[in-house]
């Protein structure tokens, strides 16, 4: 690789890092978003640089943030004017290249089989959701507290959902079926959109579009359950399989940062709210009233949730700290 090529790639990564940080900050305006989309559309190199930043963040859990890095509003002007500060930006680009090179070196060492077989691992923490585009074009949205492993070969695309919940929008490729494995069960798809969760030994599959087949992993018996859009399959730790119809928009609302409850038990609503906040809702003596919750809440907004519970006489706040809000049953 020539020096010019290295500079160009490092500069693109610097730009991609700026866009990534702006997008995650929540401060992106409509104009910023239009300019960001225009930047992505300029070339495959721009899109590849952004995906590299996205994956590096998932692996390392952070993106280098340099106080001297150009703001998105300055990016176009910098390319045209080449102001006298170019040496500073060259040094910055070189440092970013070093960071990414080291990061990917660690990554490849962790997965020595990388080559014809590609392996990637993803993990999110409390309150952290993220969307990634896989190398073959499928898009995965990981919910908070989720861990999964992706393995790609020329013949298959396989995801092991170790824990948590994820929504998959699968790129159509009949020659390489897309399989999600969890708890000894597998969900097989070609090109479709579905959600899989695996928690406390229970697996739940919700189908939004297309078709999937769920079966015991490696059974080879040909038996299983074929699902249609709007269906939800619950496989309990007791191995019971229950297929029903659900409101897919409600079930997958977390992908848009919202939680919709429609007569859900208070205990389940509290567990969902706690998933997205480091500040936990805790009931005195562990006794959660047998009440139902109806409403739409922003994921992580535990204060808004508590206010709604108090207004409806479902629960009341006893005390609050940085770590938790202690509640008791309402009147």
PDB file of C-alpha atoms in Angstrom, residues 5-202:
ATOM      1  CA  UNK A   5      -3.399   5.118  -0.065  1.00  0.00           C
ATOM      2  CA  UNK A   6      -2.696   4.809   3.651  1.00  0.00           C
ATOM      3  CA  UNK A   7      -3.440   8.486   4.176  1.00  0.00           C
ATOM      4  CA  UNK A   8      -6.695   8.261   2.208  1.00  0.00           C
ATOM      5  CA  UNK A   9      -7.937   5.232   4.118  1.00  0.00           C
ATOM      6  CA  UNK A  10      -6.953   6.705   7.480  1.00  0.00           C
ATOM      7  CA  UNK A  11      -8.618  10.017   6.598  1.00  0.00           C
ATOM      8  CA  UNK A  12     -11.810   8.187   5.631  1.00  0.00           C
ATOM      9  CA  UNK A  13     -11.769   6.363   8.958  1.00  0.00           C
ATOM     10  CA  UNK A  14     -11.345   9.690  10.739  1.00  0.00           C
ATOM     11  CA  UNK A  15     -14.391  11.065   8.910  1.00  0.00           C
ATOM     12  CA  UNK A  16     -16.343   7.882   9.598  1.00  0.00           C
ATOM     13  CA  UNK A  17     -15.460   8.143  13.296  1.00  0.00           C
ATOM     14  CA  UNK A  18     -16.798  11.699  13.416  1.00  0.00           C
ATOM     15  CA  UNK A  19     -20.073  10.656  11.799  1.00  0.00           C
ATOM     16  CA  UNK A  20     -20.368   7.629  14.083  1.00  0.00           C
ATOM     17  CA  UNK A  21     -19.849   9.726  17.226  1.00  0.00           C
ATOM     18  CA  UNK A  22     -22.341  12.350  16.041  1.00  0.00           C
ATOM     19  CA  UNK A  23     -24.962   9.715  15.250  1.00  0.00           C
ATOM     20  CA  UNK A  24     -24.576   8.062  18.669  1.00  0.00           C
ATOM     21  CA  UNK A  25     -24.617  11.404  20.512  1.00  0.00           C
ATOM     22  CA  UNK A  26     -28.287  11.968  19.690  1.00  0.00           C
ATOM     23  CA  UNK A  27     -27.486  15.522  18.523  1.00  0.00           C
ATOM     24  CA  UNK A  28     -27.714  14.807  14.795  1.00  0.00           C
ATOM     25  CA  UNK A  29     -30.016  17.291  13.057  1.00  0.00           C
ATOM     26  CA  UNK A  30     -32.027  16.644   9.903  1.00  0.00           C
ATOM     27  CA  UNK A  31     -29.394  18.523   7.876  1.00  0.00           C
ATOM     28  CA  UNK A  32     -26.636  16.465   9.509  1.00  0.00           C
ATOM     29  CA  UNK A  33     -28.465  13.259   8.636  1.00  0.00           C
ATOM     30  CA  UNK A  34     -28.900  14.309   4.995  1.00  0.00           C
ATOM     31  CA  UNK A  35     -25.213  15.192   4.754  1.00  0.00           C
ATOM     32  CA  UNK A  36     -24.294  11.900   6.427  1.00  0.00           C
ATOM     33  CA  UNK A  37     -26.366   9.906   3.919  1.00  0.00           C
ATOM     34  CA  UNK A  38     -24.790  11.900   1.095  1.00  0.00           C
ATOM     35  CA  UNK A  39     -21.339  11.070   2.494  1.00  0.00           C
ATOM     36  CA  UNK A  40     -22.202   7.356   2.589  1.00  0.00           C
ATOM     37  CA  UNK A  41     -23.499   7.472  -0.996  1.00  0.00           C
ATOM     38  CA  UNK A  42     -20.291   8.980  -2.346  1.00  0.00           C
ATOM     39  CA  UNK A  43     -18.457   5.651  -2.612  1.00  0.00           C
ATOM     40  CA  UNK A  44     -18.091   2.087  -1.376  1.00  0.00           C
ATOM     41  CA  UNK A  45     -14.935   3.223   0.423  1.00  0.00           C
ATOM     42  CA  UNK A  46     -16.989   5.592   2.592  1.00  0.00           C
ATOM     43  CA  UNK A  47     -19.449   2.846   3.484  1.00  0.00           C
ATOM     44  CA  UNK A  48     -16.647   0.369   4.204  1.00  0.00           C
ATOM     45  CA  UNK A  49     -14.904   2.891   6.467  1.00  0.00           C
ATOM     46  CA  UNK A  50     -18.107   3.458   8.435  1.00  0.00           C
ATOM     47  CA  UNK A  51     -18.701  -0.288   8.843  1.00  0.00           C
ATOM     48  CA  UNK A  52     -15.118  -0.694  10.084  1.00  0.00           C
ATOM     49  CA  UNK A  53     -15.652   1.976  12.749  1.00  0.00           C
ATOM     50  CA  UNK A  54     -18.956   0.368  13.730  1.00  0.00           C
ATOM     51  CA  UNK A  55     -17.401  -3.068  14.123  1.00  0.00           C
ATOM     52  CA  UNK A  56     -14.356  -1.747  15.965  1.00  0.00           C
ATOM     53  CA  UNK A  57     -16.690  -0.068  18.460  1.00  0.00           C
ATOM     54  CA  UNK A  58     -18.550  -3.326  19.032  1.00  0.00           C
ATOM     55  CA  UNK A  59     -15.308  -5.209  19.605  1.00  0.00           C
ATOM     56  CA  UNK A  60     -13.468  -2.656  21.714  1.00  0.00           C
ATOM     57  CA  UNK A  61     -16.487  -0.940  23.273  1.00  0.00           C
ATOM     58  CA  UNK A  62     -15.179   2.523  22.383  1.00  0.00           C
ATOM     59  CA  UNK A  63     -14.165   4.794  19.532  1.00  0.00           C
ATOM     60  CA  UNK A  64     -11.175   7.138  19.842  1.00  0.00           C
ATOM     61  CA  UNK A  65     -12.371  10.710  20.215  1.00  0.00           C
ATOM     62  CA  UNK A  66      -9.840  13.409  19.358  1.00  0.00           C
ATOM     63  CA  UNK A  67     -10.603  16.998  20.421  1.00  0.00           C
ATOM     64  CA  UNK A  68      -8.837  18.317  17.316  1.00  0.00           C
ATOM     65  CA  UNK A  69     -10.724  16.143  14.856  1.00  0.00           C
ATOM     66  CA  UNK A  70     -12.712  18.022  12.216  1.00  0.00           C
ATOM     67  CA  UNK A  71     -16.421  18.521  12.791  1.00  0.00           C
ATOM     68  CA  UNK A  72     -18.781  17.123  10.104  1.00  0.00           C
ATOM     69  CA  UNK A  73     -19.481  20.684   8.924  1.00  0.00           C
ATOM     70  CA  UNK A  74     -15.768  21.131   8.111  1.00  0.00           C
ATOM     71  CA  UNK A  75     -15.188  17.869   6.268  1.00  0.00           C
ATOM     72  CA  UNK A  76     -16.087  19.025   2.749  1.00  0.00           C
ATOM     73  CA  UNK A  77     -14.170  22.279   3.138  1.00  0.00           C
ATOM     74  CA  UNK A  78     -11.097  20.446   4.370  1.00  0.00           C
ATOM     75  CA  UNK A  79     -10.969  18.243   1.283  1.00  0.00           C
ATOM     76  CA  UNK A  80     -11.184  21.283  -1.005  1.00  0.00           C
ATOM     77  CA  UNK A  81      -8.998  23.867   0.714  1.00  0.00           C
ATOM     78  CA  UNK A  82      -6.209  21.767   2.306  1.00  0.00           C
ATOM     79  CA  UNK A  83      -5.595  24.439   4.915  1.00  0.00           C
ATOM     80  CA  UNK A  84      -2.104  24.777   6.518  1.00  0.00           C
ATOM     81  CA  UNK A  85      -3.070  22.441   9.365  1.00  0.00           C
ATOM     82  CA  UNK A  86      -2.820  19.378   7.091  1.00  0.00           C
ATOM     83  CA  UNK A  87       0.196  17.996   8.979  1.00  0.00           C
ATOM     84  CA  UNK A  88      -1.825  17.903  12.183  1.00  0.00           C
ATOM     85  CA  UNK A  89      -4.620  15.992  10.440  1.00  0.00           C
ATOM     86  CA  UNK A  90      -2.115  13.661   8.816  1.00  0.00           C
ATOM     87  CA  UNK A  91      -0.716  12.834  12.257  1.00  0.00           C
ATOM     88  CA  UNK A  92      -4.237  12.302  13.561  1.00  0.00           C
ATOM     89  CA  UNK A  93      -5.106  10.059  10.624  1.00  0.00           C
ATOM     90  CA  UNK A  94      -1.926   8.045  11.172  1.00  0.00           C
ATOM     91  CA  UNK A  95      -2.744   7.605  14.862  1.00  0.00           C
ATOM     92  CA  UNK A  96      -6.249   6.431  13.982  1.00  0.00           C
ATOM     93  CA  UNK A  97      -4.804   3.984  11.471  1.00  0.00           C
ATOM     94  CA  UNK A  98      -2.534   2.630  14.212  1.00  0.00           C
ATOM     95  CA  UNK A  99      -5.468   2.285  16.621  1.00  0.00           C
ATOM     96  CA  UNK A 100      -7.541   0.400  14.069  1.00  0.00           C
ATOM     97  CA  UNK A 101      -4.606  -1.774  12.991  1.00  0.00           C
ATOM     98  CA  UNK A 102      -3.921  -2.793  16.585  1.00  0.00           C
ATOM     99  CA  UNK A 103      -7.620  -3.354  17.253  1.00  0.00           C
ATOM    100  CA  UNK A 104      -8.064  -5.625  14.254  1.00  0.00           C
ATOM    101  CA  UNK A 105      -4.824  -7.463  15.062  1.00  0.00           C
ATOM    102  CA  UNK A 106      -6.231  -8.384  18.480  1.00  0.00           C
ATOM    103  CA  UNK A 107      -9.508  -9.316  16.830  1.00  0.00           C
ATOM    104  CA  UNK A 108      -7.910 -11.646  14.280  1.00  0.00           C
ATOM    105  CA  UNK A 109      -5.774 -13.292  16.951  1.00  0.00           C
ATOM    106  CA  UNK A 110      -8.906 -13.964  18.957  1.00  0.00           C
ATOM    107  CA  UNK A 111     -10.391 -15.760  15.946  1.00  0.00           C
ATOM    108  CA  UNK A 112      -7.517 -17.504  14.140  1.00  0.00           C
ATOM    109  CA  UNK A 113      -9.888 -19.218  11.709  1.00  0.00           C
ATOM    110  CA  UNK A 114     -10.596 -15.943   9.929  1.00  0.00           C
ATOM    111  CA  UNK A 115     -10.285 -16.447   6.159  1.00  0.00           C
ATOM    112  CA  UNK A 116     -12.669 -18.723   4.313  1.00  0.00           C
ATOM    113  CA  UNK A 117     -14.470 -18.934   7.649  1.00  0.00           C
ATOM    114  CA  UNK A 118     -15.193 -15.574   9.295  1.00  0.00           C
ATOM    115  CA  UNK A 119     -16.115 -15.307  12.958  1.00  0.00           C
ATOM    116  CA  UNK A 120     -17.271 -12.186  14.776  1.00  0.00           C
ATOM    117  CA  UNK A 121     -18.580 -11.693  18.293  1.00  0.00           C
ATOM    118  CA  UNK A 122     -20.891  -8.921  19.473  1.00  0.00           C
ATOM    119  CA  UNK A 123     -21.924  -7.863  22.967  1.00  0.00           C
ATOM    120  CA  UNK A 124     -24.045  -5.020  24.374  1.00  0.00           C
ATOM    121  CA  UNK A 125     -24.405  -3.776  27.940  1.00  0.00           C
ATOM    122  CA  UNK A 126     -27.218  -2.384  30.085  1.00  0.00           C
ATOM    123  CA  UNK A 127     -29.263   0.177  28.163  1.00  0.00           C
ATOM    124  CA  UNK A 128     -27.140  -0.285  25.049  1.00  0.00           C
ATOM    125  CA  UNK A 129     -28.763  -1.244  21.745  1.00  0.00           C
ATOM    126  CA  UNK A 130     -27.000  -1.128  18.410  1.00  0.00           C
ATOM    127  CA  UNK A 131     -27.516  -2.014  14.755  1.00  0.00           C
ATOM    128  CA  UNK A 132     -24.794  -3.587  12.635  1.00  0.00           C
ATOM    129  CA  UNK A 133     -24.600  -4.533   8.974  1.00  0.00           C
ATOM    130  CA  UNK A 134     -22.969  -7.916   8.517  1.00  0.00           C
ATOM    131  CA  UNK A 135     -20.419  -8.464   5.729  1.00  0.00           C
ATOM    132  CA  UNK A 136     -22.952 -10.332   3.556  1.00  0.00           C
ATOM    133  CA  UNK A 137     -25.559  -7.560   3.822  1.00  0.00           C
ATOM    134  CA  UNK A 138     -27.871  -8.755   6.590  1.00  0.00           C
ATOM    135  CA  UNK A 139     -28.745  -6.192   9.261  1.00  0.00           C
ATOM    136  CA  UNK A 140     -28.917  -7.127  12.948  1.00  0.00           C
ATOM    137  CA  UNK A 141     -30.237  -4.977  15.792  1.00  0.00           C
ATOM    138  CA  UNK A 142     -28.955  -6.140  19.170  1.00  0.00           C
ATOM    139  CA  UNK A 143     -30.987  -5.367  22.265  1.00  0.00           C
ATOM    140  CA  UNK A 144     -29.445  -4.416  25.596  1.00  0.00           C
ATOM    141  CA  UNK A 145     -27.533  -7.135  27.466  1.00  0.00           C
ATOM    142  CA  UNK A 146     -27.159  -9.311  24.389  1.00  0.00           C
ATOM    143  CA  UNK A 147     -24.283 -11.495  23.244  1.00  0.00           C
ATOM    144  CA  UNK A 148     -24.041 -13.295  19.922  1.00  0.00           C
ATOM    145  CA  UNK A 149     -21.435 -14.897  17.691  1.00  0.00           C
ATOM    146  CA  UNK A 150     -21.489 -14.873  13.876  1.00  0.00           C
ATOM    147  CA  UNK A 151     -19.808 -17.541  11.759  1.00  0.00           C
ATOM    148  CA  UNK A 152     -19.727 -17.279   7.966  1.00  0.00           C
ATOM    149  CA  UNK A 153     -18.513 -19.858   5.464  1.00  0.00           C
ATOM    150  CA  UNK A 154     -19.073 -20.197   1.711  1.00  0.00           C
ATOM    151  CA  UNK A 155     -21.988 -22.513   2.551  1.00  0.00           C
ATOM    152  CA  UNK A 156     -23.704 -21.008   5.576  1.00  0.00           C
ATOM    153  CA  UNK A 157     -24.352 -17.954   7.728  1.00  0.00           C
ATOM    154  CA  UNK A 158     -24.691 -18.991  11.357  1.00  0.00           C
ATOM    155  CA  UNK A 159     -25.449 -16.941  14.461  1.00  0.00           C
ATOM    156  CA  UNK A 160     -25.170 -18.319  17.981  1.00  0.00           C
ATOM    157  CA  UNK A 161     -27.367 -16.209  20.260  1.00  0.00           C
ATOM    158  CA  UNK A 162     -25.701 -16.778  23.606  1.00  0.00           C
ATOM    159  CA  UNK A 163     -28.029 -14.513  25.583  1.00  0.00           C
ATOM    160  CA  UNK A 164     -30.400 -11.611  25.058  1.00  0.00           C
ATOM    161  CA  UNK A 165     -32.505 -10.529  22.098  1.00  0.00           C
ATOM    162  CA  UNK A 166     -31.830  -9.534  18.503  1.00  0.00           C
ATOM    163  CA  UNK A 167     -33.817  -8.600  15.420  1.00  0.00           C
ATOM    164  CA  UNK A 168     -32.555  -9.964  12.104  1.00  0.00           C
ATOM    165  CA  UNK A 169     -33.265  -8.601   8.625  1.00  0.00           C
ATOM    166  CA  UNK A 170     -31.677 -11.278   6.471  1.00  0.00           C
ATOM    167  CA  UNK A 171     -30.169 -10.602   3.041  1.00  0.00           C
ATOM    168  CA  UNK A 172     -31.585 -13.027   0.472  1.00  0.00           C
ATOM    169  CA  UNK A 173     -29.071 -15.728  -0.458  1.00  0.00           C
ATOM    170  CA  UNK A 174     -30.558 -19.193  -1.193  1.00  0.00           C
ATOM    171  CA  UNK A 175     -27.076 -20.682  -1.534  1.00  0.00           C
ATOM    172  CA  UNK A 176     -26.217 -19.776   2.076  1.00  0.00           C
ATOM    173  CA  UNK A 177     -29.115 -20.191   4.523  1.00  0.00           C
ATOM    174  CA  UNK A 178     -29.081 -17.959   7.595  1.00  0.00           C
ATOM    175  CA  UNK A 179     -29.415 -19.883  10.864  1.00  0.00           C
ATOM    176  CA  UNK A 180     -29.794 -18.583  14.413  1.00  0.00           C
ATOM    177  CA  UNK A 181     -29.020 -21.106  17.159  1.00  0.00           C
ATOM    178  CA  UNK A 182     -30.062 -20.683  20.781  1.00  0.00           C
ATOM    179  CA  UNK A 183     -30.648 -23.149  23.576  1.00  0.00           C
ATOM    180  CA  UNK A 184     -30.325 -26.204  21.358  1.00  0.00           C
ATOM    181  CA  UNK A 185     -32.863 -24.876  18.827  1.00  0.00           C
ATOM    182  CA  UNK A 186     -32.255 -23.388  15.397  1.00  0.00           C
ATOM    183  CA  UNK A 187     -34.172 -20.846  13.316  1.00  0.00           C
ATOM    184  CA  UNK A 188     -33.523 -21.246   9.609  1.00  0.00           C
ATOM    185  CA  UNK A 189     -34.208 -18.448   7.102  1.00  0.00           C
ATOM    186  CA  UNK A 190     -33.192 -17.401   3.601  1.00  0.00           C
ATOM    187  CA  UNK A 191     -34.400 -13.817   3.276  1.00  0.00           C
ATOM    188  CA  UNK A 192     -36.751 -12.558   5.965  1.00  0.00           C
ATOM    189  CA  UNK A 193     -37.132 -10.440   9.121  1.00  0.00           C
ATOM    190  CA  UNK A 194     -37.543 -11.944  12.572  1.00  0.00           C
ATOM    191  CA  UNK A 195     -36.668 -11.578  16.245  1.00  0.00           C
ATOM    192  CA  UNK A 196     -35.105 -14.178  18.510  1.00  0.00           C
ATOM    193  CA  UNK A 197     -34.674 -13.921  22.260  1.00  0.00           C
ATOM    194  CA  UNK A 198     -33.027 -16.390  24.605  1.00  0.00           C
ATOM    195  CA  UNK A 199     -33.214 -15.709  28.327  1.00  0.00           C
ATOM    196  CA  UNK A 200     -33.444 -17.920  31.408  1.00  0.00           C
ATOM    197  CA  UNK A 201     -33.646 -21.023  29.233  1.00  0.00           C
ATOM    198  CA  UNK A 202     -36.649 -19.725  27.280  1.00  0.00           C
TER     199      UNK A 202
END
